[in-house]
Coordinates of N, CA and C in Angstrom, one line a residue:
X8 N 94.4 116.7 83.4 CA 93.5 116.1 84.3 C 94.2 116.0 85.7
X9 N 93.6 116.5 86.7 CA 94.2 116.5 88.0 C 94.1 115.1 88.7
X10 N 95.1 114.8 89.4 CA 95.1 113.5 90.1 C 95.0 113.8 91.6
X11 N 94.0 113.2 92.3 CA 93.9 113.4 93.7 C 94.8 112.4 94.5
X12 N 95.6 112.8 95.3 CA 96.5 111.9 96.1 C 96.9 112.6 97.4
X13 N 97.4 111.9 98.3 CA 98.0 112.4 99.5 C 99.4 111.8 99.6
X14 N 100.4 112.5 100.2 CA 101.8 112.2 100.1 C 102.4 112.1 101.5
X15 N 103.1 111.0 101.8 CA 103.9 110.9 103.0 C 105.3 110.6 102.5
X16 N 106.3 111.4 103.0 CA 107.7 111.2 102.7 C 108.3 111.0 104.0
X17 N 108.7 109.7 104.3 CA 109.1 109.4 105.7 C 110.6 109.0 105.7
X18 N 111.2 109.4 106.8 CA 112.6 109.0 106.9 C 113.5 110.1 107.5
X19 N 114.7 109.8 107.9 CA 115.6 110.8 108.4 C 116.0 111.7 107.3
X20 N 116.3 112.9 107.6 CA 116.8 113.9 106.7 C 118.3 114.2 107.1
X21 N 119.1 114.0 106.1 CA 120.5 114.2 106.3 C 121.0 115.6 105.9
X22 N 122.2 116.0 106.2 CA 122.7 117.3 105.9 C 122.6 117.6 104.4
X23 N 122.9 116.7 103.6 CA 122.8 116.9 102.1 C 121.6 116.3 101.6
X24 N 120.6 117.1 101.3 CA 119.3 116.7 100.7 C 119.3 117.1 99.3
X25 N 119.0 116.2 98.4 CA 118.9 116.5 97.0 C 117.9 117.7 96.8
X26 N 118.1 118.6 95.9 CA 117.3 119.7 95.6 C 115.8 119.3 95.3
X27 N 115.7 118.2 94.6 CA 114.4 117.7 94.2 C 113.4 117.5 95.4
X28 N 114.0 117.2 96.6 CA 113.1 117.0 97.8 C 112.6 118.4 98.3
X29 N 113.4 119.4 98.3 CA 112.9 120.7 98.7 C 111.9 121.2 97.7
X30 N 112.2 121.0 96.4 CA 111.3 121.4 95.3 C 109.9 120.7 95.5
X31 N 110.0 119.4 95.7 CA 108.8 118.6 95.8 C 108.0 119.0 97.0
X32 N 108.7 119.3 98.1 CA 108.0 119.7 99.4 C 107.2 121.0 99.2
X33 N 107.8 121.9 98.4 CA 107.2 123.2 98.1 C 106.0 123.0 97.1
X34 N 106.3 122.3 96.0 CA 105.2 122.2 95.0 C 104.0 121.3 95.4
X35 N 104.3 120.3 96.3 CA 103.3 119.4 96.7 C 102.7 119.7 98.1
X36 N 103.0 120.8 98.6 CA 102.7 121.1 100.1 C 101.2 120.9 100.4
X37 N 100.3 121.1 99.5 CA 98.9 120.9 99.8 C 98.5 119.4 99.8
X38 N 99.4 118.6 99.3 CA 99.1 117.1 99.3 C 99.8 116.4 100.4
X39 N 100.7 117.0 101.1 CA 101.6 116.4 102.1 C 100.8 116.2 103.4
X40 N 100.9 114.9 103.9 CA 100.3 114.6 105.2 C 101.5 114.6 106.2
X41 N 102.5 113.8 105.9 CA 103.7 113.7 106.8 C 104.9 113.9 106.0
X42 N 105.9 114.5 106.6 CA 107.2 114.7 105.9 C 108.3 114.6 106.9
X43 N 109.2 113.7 106.7 CA 110.4 113.6 107.5 C 110.3 112.4 108.5
X44 N 111.1 112.5 109.5 CA 111.3 111.4 110.5 C 110.2 111.4 111.5
X45 N 109.6 110.2 111.8 CA 108.6 110.1 112.8 C 109.3 109.4 114.0
X46 N 109.4 110.1 115.1 CA 110.1 109.5 116.3 C 109.4 108.3 116.9
X47 N 108.1 108.2 116.7 CA 107.4 107.1 117.3 C 107.2 106.0 116.3
X48 N 107.6 104.8 116.6 CA 107.4 103.6 115.7 C 105.9 103.4 115.5
X49 N 105.1 103.7 116.5 CA 103.6 103.5 116.3 C 103.1 104.5 115.3
X50 N 103.5 105.8 115.4 CA 103.1 106.7 114.4 C 103.5 106.3 113.0
X51 N 104.8 105.8 112.9 CA 105.3 105.3 111.6 C 104.4 104.2 111.0
X52 N 104.1 103.2 111.9 CA 103.3 102.1 111.4 C 101.9 102.6 111.1
X53 N 101.3 103.6 111.8 CA 100.0 104.1 111.5 C 100.0 104.7 110.1
X54 N 101.0 105.5 109.7 CA 101.1 106.1 108.4 C 101.2 105.0 107.3
X55 N 102.1 104.0 107.6 CA 102.2 102.8 106.6 C 100.8 102.1 106.4
X56 N 100.1 102.0 107.5 CA 98.8 101.3 107.4 C 97.8 102.1 106.6
X57 N 98.0 103.4 106.5 CA 97.0 104.2 105.7 C 97.5 104.4 104.3
X58 N 98.6 103.8 103.9 CA 99.2 104.1 102.6 C 98.8 103.0 101.6
X59 N 98.5 103.4 100.4 CA 98.2 102.5 99.3 C 99.4 102.1 98.6
X60 N 100.4 103.0 98.5 CA 101.6 102.8 97.7 C 102.8 103.1 98.5
X61 N 103.9 102.5 98.1 CA 105.2 102.9 98.6 C 106.1 102.9 97.3
X62 N 106.7 104.1 97.1 CA 107.5 104.3 95.9 C 109.0 104.6 96.3
X63 N 109.9 104.0 95.5 CA 111.3 104.2 95.7 C 111.9 104.6 94.4
X64 N 112.8 105.6 94.5 CA 113.6 106.0 93.3 C 115.1 105.8 93.7
X65 N 115.4 105.0 94.7 CA 116.7 104.9 95.3 C 117.8 104.5 94.2
X66 N 118.9 105.1 94.5 CA 120.1 104.8 93.7 C 121.0 103.9 94.6
X67 N 120.7 103.8 95.9 CA 121.6 103.1 96.8 C 120.7 102.4 97.8
X68 N 120.8 101.1 98.0 CA 119.9 100.4 98.9 C 120.6 99.0 99.2
X69 N 120.6 98.6 100.5 CA 121.1 97.3 100.8 C 120.1 96.2 100.8
X70 N 119.0 96.4 101.5 CA 117.9 95.4 101.5 C 116.6 96.0 101.4
X71 N 116.4 97.3 101.8 CA 115.1 97.9 101.6 C 114.1 97.6 102.7
X72 N 114.5 97.6 103.9 CA 113.7 97.3 105.1 C 112.4 98.1 105.1
X73 N 112.6 99.4 104.9 CA 111.4 100.3 105.0 C 110.3 100.0 103.9
X74 N 110.8 99.5 102.8 CA 109.8 99.1 101.7 C 109.1 97.8 102.1
X75 N 109.9 96.9 102.7 CA 109.2 95.6 103.2 C 108.2 96.0 104.3
X76 N 108.6 96.9 105.2 CA 107.6 97.3 106.3 C 106.4 97.8 105.7
X77 N 106.5 98.7 104.7 CA 105.3 99.3 104.1 C 104.5 98.2 103.4
X78 N 105.1 97.3 102.7 CA 104.4 96.2 102.1 C 103.6 95.3 103.1
X79 N 104.3 95.1 104.2 CA 103.6 94.2 105.3 C 102.4 94.9 105.9
X80 N 102.4 96.3 105.8 CA 101.2 97.0 106.3 C 100.2 97.3 105.1
X81 N 100.5 96.7 104.0 CA 99.5 96.8 102.9 C 99.8 97.7 101.7
X82 N 100.9 98.5 101.8 CA 101.2 99.4 100.7 C 101.7 98.5 99.5
X83 N 101.4 98.9 98.3 CA 101.8 98.3 97.1 C 103.1 98.9 96.6
X84 N 104.2 98.2 96.4 CA 105.5 98.8 96.0 C 105.6 99.1 94.5
X85 N 106.1 100.2 94.2 CA 106.5 100.6 92.9 C 108.0 101.0 93.0
X86 N 108.9 100.1 92.4 CA 110.3 100.2 92.7 C 111.1 100.2 91.4
X87 N 112.3 100.8 91.5 CA 113.2 100.7 90.3 C 113.7 99.3 90.1
X88 N 113.9 99.0 88.8 CA 114.3 97.7 88.4 C 115.9 97.7 88.5
X89 N 116.4 97.8 89.7 CA 117.8 97.9 90.0 C 118.0 97.6 91.5
X90 N 119.3 97.6 91.9 CA 119.6 97.3 93.3 C 119.1 96.0 93.7
X91 N 118.6 95.9 94.9 CA 118.2 94.6 95.5 C 116.7 94.3 95.0
X92 N 116.0 95.3 94.5 CA 114.6 95.1 94.2 C 114.2 94.0 93.3
X93 N 114.9 93.8 92.2 CA 114.5 92.7 91.3 C 114.7 91.3 91.9
X94 N 115.6 91.2 92.9 CA 115.8 89.9 93.6 C 114.6 89.6 94.6
X95 N 114.0 90.7 95.1 CA 113.0 90.5 96.2 C 111.6 90.7 95.8
X96 N 111.3 91.4 94.7 CA 110.0 91.8 94.3 C 109.6 91.2 93.0
X97 N 108.3 90.9 92.8 CA 107.8 90.5 91.5 C 108.0 91.6 90.4
X98 N 108.1 91.2 89.2 CA 108.4 92.1 88.1 C 107.3 93.2 87.9
X99 N 106.1 92.8 88.3 CA 104.9 93.7 88.3 C 105.1 95.0 89.1
X100 N 106.0 94.9 90.1 CA 106.2 96.0 91.0 C 107.4 96.9 90.5
X101 N 108.0 96.6 89.5 CA 109.2 97.3 89.0 C 109.0 98.2 87.8
X102 N 109.8 99.2 87.8 CA 109.8 100.1 86.6 C 111.3 100.3 86.2
X103 N 111.5 100.6 84.9 CA 112.8 100.7 84.4 C 113.1 102.2 84.0
X104 N 112.1 102.9 83.7 CA 112.3 104.3 83.3 C 111.4 105.2 84.1
X105 N 111.7 106.5 84.1 CA 110.8 107.5 84.7 C 109.5 107.5 84.1
X106 N 109.4 107.3 82.8 CA 108.1 107.3 82.1 C 107.2 106.2 82.6
X107 N 107.8 105.0 82.8 CA 107.1 103.8 83.4 C 106.6 104.1 84.8
X108 N 107.4 104.8 85.6 CA 107.0 105.1 87.0 C 105.8 106.0 86.9
X109 N 105.9 107.1 86.2 CA 104.8 108.0 86.1 C 103.5 107.4 85.6
X110 N 103.7 106.5 84.6 CA 102.5 105.8 84.0 C 101.8 104.9 85.1
X111 N 102.6 104.2 85.9 CA 102.1 103.3 86.9 C 101.4 104.2 88.0
X112 N 102.0 105.3 88.4 CA 101.4 106.1 89.4 C 100.1 106.7 88.9
X113 N 100.0 107.2 87.7 CA 98.8 107.8 87.1 C 97.7 106.7 87.0
X114 N 98.1 105.5 86.5 CA 97.0 104.5 86.4 C 96.4 104.2 87.7
X115 N 97.2 104.2 88.8 CA 96.6 103.8 90.1 C 95.9 105.0 90.7
X116 N 96.5 106.2 90.6 CA 95.9 107.4 91.2 C 94.6 107.8 90.5
X117 N 94.4 107.5 89.2 CA 93.2 107.9 88.5 C 92.0 107.0 88.9
X118 N 92.3 105.8 89.4 CA 91.3 104.9 89.8 C 91.6 104.2 91.1
X119 N 91.6 105.0 92.2 CA 92.0 104.4 93.5 C 91.1 103.3 94.0
X120 N 89.8 103.4 93.8 CA 88.9 102.4 94.3 C 89.1 101.1 93.5
X121 N 89.2 101.2 92.2 CA 89.5 100.0 91.4 C 90.8 99.3 91.8
X122 N 91.8 100.2 92.1 CA 93.1 99.6 92.5 C 93.0 98.9 93.8
X123 N 92.3 99.5 94.8 CA 92.2 98.8 96.1 C 91.4 97.5 95.9
X124 N 90.4 97.5 95.1 CA 89.6 96.3 94.9 C 90.4 95.2 94.2
X125 N 91.2 95.6 93.2 CA 92.0 94.7 92.4 C 93.0 93.9 93.3
X126 N 93.4 94.5 94.4 CA 94.3 93.8 95.3 C 93.7 92.7 96.0
X127 N 92.4 92.7 96.1 CA 91.6 91.6 96.8 C 91.1 90.6 95.8
X128 N 90.7 91.1 94.6 CA 90.1 90.2 93.6 C 90.8 90.4 92.3
X129 N 91.0 89.4 91.5 CA 91.7 89.6 90.2 C 90.8 90.4 89.2
X130 N 91.4 91.4 88.6 CA 90.7 92.3 87.7 C 90.9 91.8 86.3
X131 N 89.9 92.0 85.4 CA 90.1 91.6 84.0 C 90.8 92.8 83.2
X132 N 90.8 93.9 83.8 CA 91.5 95.1 83.2 C 93.0 94.8 83.1
X133 N 93.7 95.0 82.0 CA 95.1 94.7 81.8 C 96.0 95.2 82.9
X134 N 96.0 96.5 83.1 CA 96.9 97.0 84.2 C 96.6 96.5 85.5
X135 N 95.3 96.6 85.9 CA 94.9 96.1 87.2 C 95.1 94.6 87.4
X136 N 95.1 93.9 86.4 CA 95.3 92.4 86.5 C 96.7 92.1 86.9
X137 N 97.6 93.1 86.7 CA 99.0 92.9 87.1 C 99.3 93.2 88.5
X138 N 98.3 93.9 89.2 CA 98.5 94.2 90.6 C 98.4 93.0 91.4
X139 N 99.4 92.8 92.3 CA 99.4 91.6 93.1 C 99.3 92.0 94.6
X140 N 98.9 91.2 95.4 CA 98.8 91.5 96.9 C 100.2 91.1 97.5
X141 N 100.9 92.1 97.9 CA 102.3 91.9 98.5 C 102.3 91.8 100.0
X142 N 101.1 91.9 100.6 CA 101.1 91.9 102.1 C 101.8 90.7 102.7
X143 N 101.6 89.6 102.2 CA 102.2 88.4 102.8 C 103.4 87.9 102.0
X144 N 103.8 88.6 101.1 CA 104.9 88.3 100.2 C 106.2 88.0 100.9
X145 N 106.4 88.7 102.1 CA 107.6 88.6 102.8 C 107.6 87.7 104.0
X146 N 106.5 86.9 104.1 CA 106.5 85.9 105.2 C 107.7 85.0 105.2
X147 N 108.3 84.8 104.1 CA 109.4 83.9 104.0 C 110.6 84.4 104.8
X148 N 110.6 85.7 105.2 CA 111.7 86.2 106.0 C 111.4 86.3 107.4
X149 N 110.2 85.8 107.8 CA 109.9 85.9 109.3 C 110.6 84.8 110.0
X150 N 110.9 85.1 111.3 CA 111.7 84.1 112.1 C 111.1 82.7 112.2
X151 N 109.8 82.6 112.4 CA 109.2 81.3 112.5 C 109.4 80.4 111.2
X152 N 109.6 81.1 110.1 CA 109.9 80.4 108.8 C 111.4 80.0 108.7
X153 N 112.2 80.9 109.1 CA 113.7 80.8 108.9 C 114.4 80.0 110.1
X154 N 113.7 79.9 111.2 CA 114.3 79.4 112.4 C 115.0 78.0 112.2
X155 N 114.3 77.1 111.6 CA 114.8 75.7 111.4 C 116.0 75.7 110.5
X156 N 116.1 76.6 109.5 CA 117.2 76.7 108.6 C 118.5 77.2 109.4
X157 N 118.3 78.2 110.2 CA 119.4 78.7 111.0 C 119.9 77.7 112.0
X158 N 119.0 77.0 112.6 CA 119.3 76.0 113.6 C 120.2 74.9 112.9
X159 N 119.7 74.5 111.7 CA 120.5 73.4 111.0 C 121.9 73.9 110.5
X160 N 121.9 75.2 110.1 CA 123.2 75.8 109.7 C 124.2 75.8 110.8
X161 N 123.8 76.1 112.0 CA 124.7 76.2 113.1 C 124.6 75.0 114.0
X162 N 123.9 74.0 113.5 CA 123.8 72.7 114.2 C 123.5 72.8 115.7
X163 N 122.5 73.6 116.0 CA 122.1 73.9 117.4 C 121.1 72.9 117.9

């Protein structure tokens, strides 16, 4: 069964690129909308605003700012259960194995309309009922929320 999707792979490309990226770019060329670094922040935010999902397979991450940006623009995160992600994201957004990642992606991509609707209203369907709205999940990191704590720490 074919799954209809569009793909954006955003970010800087360094001199050593894992082979899987070149392979994916070639195999998924008909699905790719954007690939690589976008020099305009506005273009970057426009792509995030059109994205339903943000997926990471990172083996190295400090805080995951790009994932937070994507979430704030409405993308639902699917992230490895490692690095900083378990500290910042609800368990519903995490996967532990490649099989779990593929299963989550298939479940969402096979029913995109139901997925989008489930983010606004609670679904009774088991998998869709686990989908949570992460758009405001990171408000706790915004300056207007943290300002008073920083002021008290530095006694300003």
